[in-house]
Tab-separated table of C-alpha atoms in Angstrom:
chain	number	residue	atom	x	y	z
A	211	MET	CA	0.000	0.000	0.000
A	212	THR	CA	1.323	3.450	-0.946
A	213	THR	CA	1.700	5.693	2.081
A	214	ALA	CA	1.329	9.451	2.386
A	215	ARG	CA	4.667	11.212	2.835
A	216	HIS	CA	4.052	14.912	2.232
A	217	LEU	CA	1.115	16.967	3.490
A	218	GLY	CA	0.011	20.228	1.897
A	219	ILE	CA	-2.511	22.469	3.622
A	220	ASP	CA	-4.320	25.306	1.860
A	221	VAL	CA	-5.795	27.664	4.454
A	222	GLY	CA	-8.197	29.859	2.529
A	223	THR	CA	-10.977	32.345	3.118
A	224	SER	CA	-13.805	29.870	3.761
A	225	GLY	CA	-11.968	26.770	4.957
A	226	LEU	CA	-8.966	24.536	4.570
A	227	ARG	CA	-8.004	21.726	2.221
A	228	LEU	CA	-5.413	19.044	2.798
A	229	ALA	CA	-3.608	17.026	0.133
A	230	ALA	CA	-1.325	14.070	0.751
A	231	LEU	CA	1.352	13.040	-1.744
A	232	SER	CA	3.296	9.817	-1.939
A	233	GLY	CA	7.065	9.815	-2.090
A	234	HIS	CA	6.704	9.633	-5.889
A	235	GLY	CA	4.500	12.739	-6.076
A	236	GLU	CA	1.165	10.949	-6.541
A	237	CYS	CA	-1.822	12.671	-4.903
A	238	LEU	CA	-3.260	10.012	-2.589
A	239	TRP	CA	-6.129	11.856	-0.946
A	240	LEU	CA	-7.775	15.218	-0.388
A	241	GLU	CA	-9.659	16.348	2.713
A	242	LYS	CA	-11.381	19.601	3.604
A	243	ALA	CA	-13.066	21.434	6.459
A	244	SER	CA	-14.906	24.736	6.744
A	245	TRP	CA	-14.063	27.603	9.053
A	246	PRO	CA	-16.693	28.535	11.636
A	247	ALA	CA	-19.061	31.169	10.267
A	248	PRO	CA	-17.933	34.615	11.494
A	249	PRO	CA	-20.440	36.949	13.161
A	250	ALA	CA	-22.176	39.163	10.621
A	251	SER	CA	-20.600	42.224	12.214
A	252	ASP	CA	-17.031	41.017	11.642
A	253	GLY	CA	-16.836	42.217	8.028
A	254	HIS	CA	-13.280	41.654	6.832
A	255	GLU	CA	-12.019	40.265	10.151
A	256	ARG	CA	-11.628	36.627	11.206
A	257	PRO	CA	-10.709	35.181	14.610
A	258	PRO	CA	-7.698	32.873	14.180
A	259	ALA	CA	-8.931	30.685	17.028
A	260	GLY	CA	-11.630	29.429	14.649
A	261	TRP	CA	-8.988	28.526	12.062
A	262	TRP	CA	-7.040	26.546	14.624
A	263	ALA	CA	-10.089	24.728	15.991
A	264	ALA	CA	-11.102	23.510	12.514
A	265	PHE	CA	-7.539	22.536	11.587
A	266	ASP	CA	-6.901	20.741	14.866
A	267	ALA	CA	-10.177	18.800	14.633
A	268	LEU	CA	-9.356	17.612	11.112
A	269	MET	CA	-5.797	16.631	12.037
A	270	ARG	CA	-7.022	14.707	15.088
A	271	ARG	CA	-9.569	12.837	12.975
A	272	LEU	CA	-7.000	11.925	10.319
A	273	GLY	CA	-4.449	10.997	12.946
A	274	GLY	CA	-6.980	8.798	14.705
A	275	GLN	CA	-7.459	6.940	11.423
A	276	GLY	CA	-3.695	6.375	11.140
A	277	ARG	CA	-3.463	8.429	7.944
A	278	LEU	CA	-0.709	10.740	9.190
A	279	ALA	CA	1.679	8.151	10.609
A	280	ASP	CA	4.087	8.197	7.652
A	281	ILE	CA	4.025	11.937	6.939
A	282	ALA	CA	7.571	13.313	6.717
A	283	SER	CA	6.957	16.984	5.879
A	284	ILE	CA	4.223	19.632	5.920
A	285	ALA	CA	3.781	22.969	4.130
A	286	PHE	CA	1.052	25.615	4.199
A	287	ALA	CA	-0.431	27.902	1.559
A	288	GLY	CA	-2.413	30.904	2.746
A	289	THR	CA	-4.405	33.803	1.405
A	290	SER	CA	-2.009	36.474	0.187
A	291	GLY	CA	-2.333	39.748	2.082
A	292	THR	CA	-4.223	38.437	5.122
A	293	VAL	CA	-2.559	39.852	8.259
A	294	LEU	CA	-2.535	39.303	12.000
A	295	THR	CA	-0.197	40.249	14.834
A	296	VAL	CA	1.277	37.995	17.494
A	297	ALA	CA	2.933	38.576	20.841
A	298	ASP	CA	6.476	37.364	21.421
A	299	ASP	CA	5.119	34.027	22.668
A	300	GLY	CA	3.146	33.540	19.425
A	301	THR	CA	-0.284	34.389	20.844
A	302	ALA	CA	-2.540	36.201	18.379
A	303	GLU	CA	-3.339	39.709	19.613
A	304	GLY	CA	-6.694	39.966	17.891
A	305	PRO	CA	-8.622	39.033	14.767
A	306	ALA	CA	-6.910	38.808	11.406
A	307	LEU	CA	-7.524	41.459	8.774
A	308	MET	CA	-8.407	39.633	5.573
A	309	TYR	CA	-6.719	40.302	2.240
A	310	ASP	CA	-9.623	42.459	1.004
A	311	ASP	CA	-9.875	44.694	4.092
A	312	PRO	CA	-9.751	48.314	2.855
A	313	GLN	CA	-8.273	49.700	6.089
A	314	GLY	CA	-4.691	50.903	6.167
A	315	GLY	CA	-4.870	53.548	3.451
A	316	ASP	CA	-3.144	56.211	5.556
A	317	GLN	CA	-0.441	53.761	6.571
A	318	LEU	CA	0.111	52.751	2.949
A	319	ALA	CA	0.616	56.382	1.952
A	320	ALA	CA	3.171	56.807	4.746
A	321	LEU	CA	5.056	53.695	3.649
A	322	ARG	CA	5.089	54.917	0.052
A	323	ALA	CA	6.832	58.063	1.271
A	324	LEU	CA	9.839	55.975	2.326
A	325	ASP	CA	12.727	55.482	-0.080
A	326	ILE	CA	11.428	52.162	-1.450
A	327	ASP	CA	11.104	50.826	-4.992
A	328	PRO	CA	7.810	52.272	-6.329
A	329	ASP	CA	6.896	48.802	-7.621
A	330	ALA	CA	7.184	47.273	-4.125
A	331	GLN	CA	4.064	45.523	-2.814
A	332	LEU	CA	3.122	47.009	0.573
A	333	SER	CA	-0.580	46.295	1.165
A	334	ALA	CA	-0.047	43.687	3.901
A	335	LEU	CA	2.553	45.821	5.666
A	336	ALA	CA	0.080	48.716	5.651
A	337	ARG	CA	-2.567	46.524	7.326
A	338	TRP	CA	-0.041	45.572	10.005
A	339	ARG	CA	0.753	49.235	10.627
A	340	PHE	CA	-2.986	49.931	10.854
A	341	LEU	CA	-3.281	47.270	13.555
A	342	ALA	CA	-0.310	48.793	15.389
A	343	GLU	CA	-1.276	52.461	15.073
A	344	GLY	CA	-5.055	52.183	15.027
A	345	ARG	CA	-5.567	49.398	17.559
A	346	GLY	CA	-2.432	49.360	19.628
A	347	GLN	CA	-1.474	45.852	18.502
A	348	LEU	CA	2.302	46.219	18.561
A	349	GLY	CA	3.204	42.572	18.031
A	350	ARG	CA	5.019	40.866	15.210
A	351	PRO	CA	3.335	40.637	11.803
A	352	VAL	CA	2.409	37.260	10.363
A	353	SER	CA	0.542	36.131	7.275
A	354	GLN	CA	-2.114	33.432	7.439
A	355	ALA	CA	0.356	30.703	6.412
A	356	ASP	CA	3.064	32.114	8.723
A	357	TRP	CA	0.737	31.832	11.702
A	358	PHE	CA	0.214	28.115	11.182
A	359	VAL	CA	3.967	27.572	10.800
A	360	LEU	CA	4.439	29.491	14.057
A	361	ARG	CA	1.840	27.370	15.854
A	362	LEU	CA	3.422	24.113	14.671
A	363	THR	CA	7.083	25.022	15.234
A	364	GLY	CA	7.336	28.062	17.502
A	365	ARG	CA	9.337	29.869	14.787
A	366	HIS	CA	8.443	33.399	13.618
A	367	VAL	CA	9.385	33.067	9.950
A	368	SER	CA	7.852	33.789	6.563
A	369	ASP	CA	8.372	32.785	2.961
A	370	SER	CA	9.382	35.095	0.143
A	371	ASN	CA	6.005	34.706	-1.599
A	372	ASN	CA	3.864	35.776	1.368
A	373	ALA	CA	6.450	38.390	2.384
A	374	LEU	CA	6.217	40.085	-1.023
A	375	LYS	CA	3.174	42.121	0.068
A	376	TRP	CA	5.056	43.120	3.206
A	377	GLY	CA	7.619	44.891	1.012
A	378	PHE	CA	10.192	42.082	0.893
A	379	ASP	CA	12.580	42.290	-2.072
A	380	ALA	CA	12.203	38.887	-3.729
A	381	VAL	CA	15.049	39.515	-6.176
A	382	ALA	CA	17.710	40.590	-3.657
A	383	GLU	CA	16.072	38.300	-1.061
A	384	ARG	CA	16.228	40.817	1.769
A	385	TRP	CA	14.142	43.476	3.455
A	386	PRO	CA	14.695	46.923	1.895
A	387	ALA	CA	16.901	49.024	4.161
A	388	PRO	CA	14.183	51.605	5.002
A	389	LEU	CA	11.905	48.821	6.283
A	390	ALA	CA	14.679	46.977	8.101
A	391	ASP	CA	15.849	50.218	9.742
A	392	ARG	CA	12.351	51.243	10.798
A	393	PHE	CA	10.823	47.948	11.922
A	394	GLY	CA	13.926	45.914	12.693
A	395	ALA	CA	13.406	42.751	14.691
A	396	ARG	CA	9.607	42.891	14.350
A	397	LEU	CA	9.907	41.613	10.782
A	398	PRO	CA	10.200	37.855	10.277
A	399	GLU	CA	13.150	35.911	8.965
A	400	VAL	CA	12.267	35.093	5.349
A	401	HIS	CA	13.057	31.864	3.480
A	402	ARG	CA	12.404	30.584	0.004
A	403	PRO	CA	9.249	28.456	-0.266
A	404	GLY	CA	10.041	24.820	0.392
A	405	THR	CA	12.920	25.502	2.801
A	406	ALA	CA	12.939	23.176	5.821
A	407	ILE	CA	12.172	25.326	8.894
A	408	ALA	CA	11.799	23.123	11.979
A	409	PRO	CA	10.044	19.972	13.199
A	410	VAL	CA	6.494	19.912	14.527
A	411	THR	CA	6.583	20.346	18.300
A	412	PRO	CA	6.482	17.035	20.206
A	413	ASP	CA	3.137	17.723	21.892
A	414	LEU	CA	1.368	18.412	18.584
A	415	ALA	CA	3.039	15.443	16.898
A	416	GLN	CA	1.711	13.181	19.629
A	417	ARG	CA	-1.733	14.803	19.514
A	418	TRP	CA	-2.101	14.199	15.761
A	419	GLY	CA	-0.425	10.824	15.443
A	420	LEU	CA	2.613	12.164	13.598
A	421	ALA	CA	6.060	10.629	13.728
A	422	ALA	CA	8.820	12.440	15.579
A	423	ASN	CA	10.699	15.157	13.678
A	424	VAL	CA	8.137	15.809	10.927
A	425	ILE	CA	9.538	18.831	9.089
A	426	VAL	CA	7.501	21.997	8.501
A	427	ALA	CA	8.556	23.879	5.375
A	428	ALA	CA	8.352	27.530	4.450
A	429	GLY	CA	5.047	27.856	2.620
A	430	THR	CA	3.596	30.115	-0.034
A	431	THR	CA	0.492	32.000	-1.155
A	432	ASP	CA	-2.606	30.260	-2.467
A	433	SER	CA	-2.038	31.413	-6.047
A	434	MET	CA	1.607	30.356	-6.049
A	435	ALA	CA	0.651	26.980	-4.596
A	436	ALA	CA	-1.714	26.546	-7.536
A	437	LEU	CA	1.262	27.199	-9.829
A	438	TRP	CA	3.281	24.505	-8.058
A	439	ALA	CA	0.324	22.136	-8.487
A	440	SER	CA	-0.176	22.884	-12.185
A	441	GLY	CA	2.807	20.986	-13.544
A	442	ALA	CA	4.550	24.125	-14.809
A	443	THR	CA	8.273	23.598	-14.316
A	444	GLU	CA	10.248	25.202	-17.138
A	445	GLU	CA	10.955	28.757	-18.224
A	446	GLY	CA	8.323	29.834	-20.724
A	447	ASP	CA	5.584	27.763	-19.071
A	448	GLY	CA	2.460	29.876	-18.654
A	449	VAL	CA	-0.504	29.102	-16.418
A	450	THR	CA	-3.859	30.719	-17.148
A	451	SER	CA	-6.670	30.607	-14.604
A	452	LEU	CA	-9.996	30.980	-16.401
A	453	GLY	CA	-12.168	31.941	-13.465
A	454	SER	CA	-14.362	34.964	-12.900
A	455	THR	CA	-11.372	36.985	-14.079
A	456	LEU	CA	-8.404	36.051	-16.278
A	457	ALA	CA	-5.232	35.478	-14.231
A	458	LEU	CA	-1.887	34.759	-15.904
A	459	LYS	CA	1.390	33.454	-14.510
A	460	LEU	CA	4.628	32.881	-16.416
A	461	ILE	CA	7.812	31.130	-15.324
A	462	SER	CA	10.575	33.532	-16.307
A	463	THR	CA	14.334	33.661	-15.915
A	464	ARG	CA	13.989	37.366	-15.150
A	465	PRO	CA	11.706	39.158	-12.684
A	466	VAL	CA	9.533	41.937	-14.070
A	467	SER	CA	7.150	44.360	-12.427
A	468	ASP	CA	4.868	47.203	-13.376
A	469	ALA	CA	2.915	48.759	-10.535
A	470	ALA	CA	0.554	50.607	-12.872
A	471	SER	CA	-0.820	47.377	-14.355
A	472	GLY	CA	-0.416	45.202	-11.267
A	473	VAL	CA	2.378	43.055	-12.722
A	474	TYR	CA	4.758	41.596	-10.138
A	475	SER	CA	7.131	38.661	-9.749
A	476	HIS	CA	7.372	35.955	-7.097
A	477	ARG	CA	10.303	33.665	-6.460
A	478	PHE	CA	9.742	30.235	-8.034
A	479	GLY	CA	12.772	28.147	-7.130
A	480	GLU	CA	15.710	29.603	-9.046
A	481	ARG	CA	13.337	31.363	-11.446
A	482	PHE	CA	10.488	33.835	-11.105
A	483	ALA	CA	6.735	33.661	-11.565
A	484	VAL	CA	5.440	36.791	-13.280
A	485	SER	CA	1.792	37.534	-12.501
A	486	GLY	CA	-0.925	39.715	-13.975
A	487	ALA	CA	-4.719	39.665	-14.172
A	488	SER	CA	-7.353	41.107	-16.504
A	489	ASN	CA	-10.913	41.986	-15.549
A	490	THR	CA	-12.226	39.909	-18.446
A	491	GLY	CA	-13.214	36.303	-17.817
A	492	GLY	CA	-16.035	34.062	-16.721
A	493	ARG	CA	-17.956	36.756	-14.890
A	494	VAL	CA	-18.853	38.539	-18.112
A	495	LEU	CA	-19.781	35.256	-19.830
A	496	ALA	CA	-22.118	34.435	-16.933
A	497	THR	CA	-24.048	37.664	-17.461
A	498	PHE	CA	-25.170	36.393	-20.886
A	499	PHE	CA	-25.078	32.574	-20.723
A	500	ASP	CA	-25.615	29.843	-18.157
A	501	SER	CA	-23.368	26.773	-18.074
A	502	GLU	CA	-25.730	24.670	-20.189
A	503	GLU	CA	-25.911	27.367	-22.877
A	504	LEU	CA	-22.133	27.746	-22.902
A	505	ALA	CA	-21.664	24.022	-23.513
A	506	ARG	CA	-24.417	23.762	-26.133
A	507	LEU	CA	-23.515	26.879	-28.113
A	508	SER	CA	-19.801	26.023	-28.076
A	509	GLU	CA	-20.549	22.879	-30.083
A	510	SER	CA	-21.617	24.997	-33.062
A	511	ILE	CA	-18.600	27.341	-32.991
A	512	ASP	CA	-15.845	26.924	-35.579
A	513	PRO	CA	-12.626	27.486	-33.598
A	514	GLU	CA	-10.637	28.013	-36.809
A	515	ALA	CA	-12.722	31.005	-37.940
A	516	PRO	CA	-11.102	34.457	-37.682
A	517	ASP	CA	-12.075	37.094	-35.132
A	518	THR	CA	-14.149	39.692	-36.986
A	519	LEU	CA	-15.840	41.364	-33.989
A	520	GLY	CA	-12.889	42.637	-31.932
A	521	TYR	CA	-14.633	42.366	-28.550
A	522	TRP	CA	-13.075	43.293	-25.207
A	523	PRO	CA	-15.461	41.525	-22.816
A	524	LEU	CA	-15.824	43.202	-19.417
A	525	ALA	CA	-18.513	42.871	-16.762
A	526	GLY	CA	-18.140	46.513	-15.735
A	527	ARG	CA	-16.009	49.579	-16.273
A	528	GLY	CA	-12.230	49.487	-15.987
A	529	GLU	CA	-9.320	47.355	-17.175
A	530	ARG	CA	-5.961	46.874	-15.439
A	531	PHE	CA	-3.997	44.415	-17.576
A	532	PRO	CA	-2.677	44.017	-20.255
A	533	VAL	CA	-3.671	47.669	-20.681
A	534	VAL	CA	-4.308	50.216	-17.948
A	535	ALA	CA	-7.654	51.778	-18.801
A	536	PRO	CA	-9.741	52.615	-15.709
A	537	ALA	CA	-12.437	54.279	-17.815
A	538	MET	CA	-12.745	51.477	-20.392
A	539	GLY	CA	-16.195	49.968	-20.702
A	540	PRO	CA	-17.220	46.625	-22.199
A	541	ARG	CA	-16.675	46.377	-25.950
A	542	LEU	CA	-19.395	43.957	-27.080
A	543	THR	CA	-20.842	45.483	-30.232
A	544	PRO	CA	-21.925	44.798	-32.889
A	545	ARG	CA	-23.937	41.901	-31.472
A	546	PRO	CA	-24.914	39.165	-33.974
A	547	ALA	CA	-28.454	37.809	-33.850
A	548	ASP	CA	-27.063	34.275	-33.565
A	549	PRO	CA	-26.100	33.680	-29.886
A	550	ALA	CA	-23.402	31.194	-30.942
A	551	LEU	CA	-21.675	33.901	-32.982
A	552	PHE	CA	-21.990	36.310	-30.048
A	553	LEU	CA	-20.403	33.738	-27.725
A	554	ALA	CA	-17.680	33.015	-30.283
A	555	GLY	CA	-16.828	36.708	-30.406
A	556	MET	CA	-16.566	36.841	-26.619
A	557	LEU	CA	-14.354	33.736	-26.443
A	558	ARG	CA	-12.079	35.116	-29.147
A	559	GLY	CA	-11.924	38.437	-27.323
A	560	ILE	CA	-10.853	36.753	-24.074
A	561	ALA	CA	-8.289	34.687	-25.992
A	562	ARG	CA	-6.881	37.821	-27.619
A	563	ILE	CA	-6.564	39.513	-24.211
A	564	GLU	CA	-4.781	36.425	-22.869
A	565	ALA	CA	-2.311	36.543	-25.763
A	566	LEU	CA	-1.752	40.269	-25.229
A	567	GLY	CA	-1.078	39.546	-21.561
A	568	TYR	CA	1.733	37.106	-22.258
A	569	ARG	CA	3.146	39.511	-24.849
A	570	ARG	CA	3.047	42.255	-22.227
A	571	PHE	CA	5.108	40.081	-19.887
A	572	ALA	CA	7.687	39.644	-22.663
A	573	ALA	CA	7.711	43.369	-23.456
A	574	LEU	CA	8.473	44.092	-19.794
A	575	GLY	CA	11.464	41.750	-19.980
A	576	GLY	CA	9.972	38.386	-19.110
A	577	THR	CA	10.559	35.096	-20.901
A	578	THR	CA	8.517	34.411	-24.049
A	579	VAL	CA	5.677	31.969	-23.382
A	580	ARG	CA	6.201	28.485	-24.882
A	581	ARG	CA	3.134	26.594	-23.649
A	582	VAL	CA	0.090	27.353	-21.500
A	583	LEU	CA	-1.464	25.158	-18.808
A	584	SER	CA	-5.067	25.995	-17.968
A	585	SER	CA	-7.231	25.810	-14.875
A	586	GLY	CA	-10.697	27.024	-13.962
A	587	GLY	CA	-14.090	26.309	-15.468
A	588	GLY	CA	-13.259	27.590	-18.943
A	589	ALA	CA	-10.260	25.279	-19.216
A	590	HIS	CA	-12.506	22.286	-19.901
A	591	ASN	CA	-14.109	23.733	-23.043
A	592	PRO	CA	-12.227	22.159	-26.019
A	593	VAL	CA	-13.501	24.747	-28.498
A	594	PHE	CA	-12.274	27.572	-26.289
A	595	ALA	CA	-8.931	25.775	-25.866
A	596	ARG	CA	-8.446	25.654	-29.635
A	597	ILE	CA	-9.439	29.324	-30.018
A	598	ARG	CA	-6.843	30.181	-27.382
A	599	GLU	CA	-4.180	28.065	-29.091
A	600	ARG	CA	-4.717	30.002	-32.304
A	601	ALA	CA	-4.477	33.354	-30.511
A	602	LEU	CA	-1.459	32.378	-28.410
A	603	GLY	CA	0.438	30.449	-31.060
A	604	VAL	CA	1.569	27.856	-28.474
A	605	PRO	CA	0.127	24.555	-27.172
A	606	VAL	CA	-2.668	24.788	-24.588
A	607	THR	CA	-3.306	21.900	-22.171
A	608	LEU	CA	-4.977	21.278	-18.825
A	609	ALA	CA	-3.022	21.830	-15.626
A	610	ALA	CA	-1.968	18.615	-13.885
A	611	HIS	CA	-3.725	19.678	-10.665
A	612	THR	CA	-5.656	22.770	-9.654
A	613	GLU	CA	-5.780	22.348	-5.858
A	614	ALA	CA	-3.481	24.743	-4.011
A	615	ALA	CA	-3.121	22.072	-1.318
A	616	VAL	CA	-1.393	19.826	-3.875
A	617	GLY	CA	1.076	22.611	-4.623
A	618	ALA	CA	1.735	23.073	-0.907
A	619	ALA	CA	2.399	19.332	-0.636
A	620	ARG	CA	4.919	19.618	-3.469
A	621	LEU	CA	6.714	22.292	-1.437
A	622	ALA	CA	6.701	19.947	1.537
A	623	ALA	CA	8.454	17.392	-0.679
A	624	VAL	CA	10.998	20.021	-1.759
A	625	ALA	CA	11.826	20.588	1.917
A	626	MET	CA	12.940	16.984	2.262
A	627	GLU	CA	15.122	17.299	-0.837
A	628	THR	CA	16.785	20.506	0.401
A	629	LYS	CA	16.755	19.750	4.137
A	630	GLY	CA	19.765	21.287	5.760
A	631	ALA	CA	20.441	23.721	2.921
A	632	GLY	CA	19.547	26.580	5.256
A	633	ARG	CA	18.519	28.966	2.498
C-alpha cells in the first residue's frame, strides 16, 4: 500500500483543504473542512482561534485513522495579504484582517513616502501598521500561512512569496533598508518556499499521530501553490486561470514588475513567476449565458474562424492588464443575432486579451511563453482551448492539478530534498 509522505494544507478564506502526496509525487487523498461562520458584524475580520479549531479537529480525525503516521513533511499555503499580529510568545493579539480589508490607506501612503522601490508591494505591511497604530497591537506581523507555521514550530518566519506584500525584495532576497531600519526585529526571517524550517513540536506530533521530527517547510500563497500544483516547471511555461477573471502566470528567468498594471514577480525556485490579471473572464460570460448554454452553443462554434468582432469583454467599467484603462467599458458590439456567434466573439476576445497579456510580460522583460497550462471552469471547453491556441500560437493543455493544497504538498516534498540547505 502506498503511504502518504508529504502533506500540503491550503488555508483559505472559507476553509482549509489538505492534500497528501506519496514519495513519488502521486496525490493520494484530499480532505477539507470549513471555518466557523464569522459573526455578521465582523466584516473583513476573522478570529484565528476558529482557524485553529477547525484545523486541529481535522488533524485529530486523520491521525486517529492512522493516515498521518508516515508523513515526513508539511507545508502551508495561505491567502495572500491576510494579516494578524502575534505577541512574542506567538499568541494572536486579535482578529486577522483579511486580504480584502480596505483599512490601512493612511499607513500605505506613509510607507510609500519611504525610499522604497515604487513597484514594491506594501498592502499587507500597511494593514499591520494599521493594527499597530489604530488598535495598539504592537506585536510581530504574520501572514495566514506564517501563523500556522508558528503554531506548529514556535518559529516566527515567513516565505518570500507571502512576504512580497510586506515589502520584501524577492530579487535581492532581503528586506529593503528603510523597512529593516524602521521595523527591525519585528519583521520575520524570510526563506524561500520549500525551505525546511523546523520539526512539529512534540506535543502536537503526539496529539495528531505524527512521527517524531516531521519537518515543517516555508510555505507560499494560495495562487503560487496553484502554480506549483499545475505541472509548470520550465521557463516559458504559462498558467492561465480561467475563473471569474483572467489570471496569468509565467515562469521567467527574469523578474519583471509594473505597478501601474499590477504586474509583479514571485520567487519560483531559481526562477520567477510573473503575474498579472485582466478583468475579463467568466464573470462577463455568466451575465449572458448559463453553463448549459455555454456548452451547447460552443458545439456549433468553428474554432478556426477568424475574429471579426474585436470584442473586449468586461462585466463593468475598468481594465488593469494588459492595458491600464480605468475608464474602459465593455466592448461587445456589434452583437450578432445568432447567440453562438456572439459567444464566439466573446471567447475570441478573451483569448486575444490572454495573448496580449503574455506579450506584455515579454515586453516588460519576461521570458517568451512556450506553452500554456489551464485551470478554472473555462479550461474544460475544447472549443475555447483551440481558439486560445490560435491566438497564443503555443500549445494549450490542462493543468496537472488545480488544488493549491497539492502545490503546498509539493513544497513539503521540496523541503525533504533541500533539508539542511539553510537557504
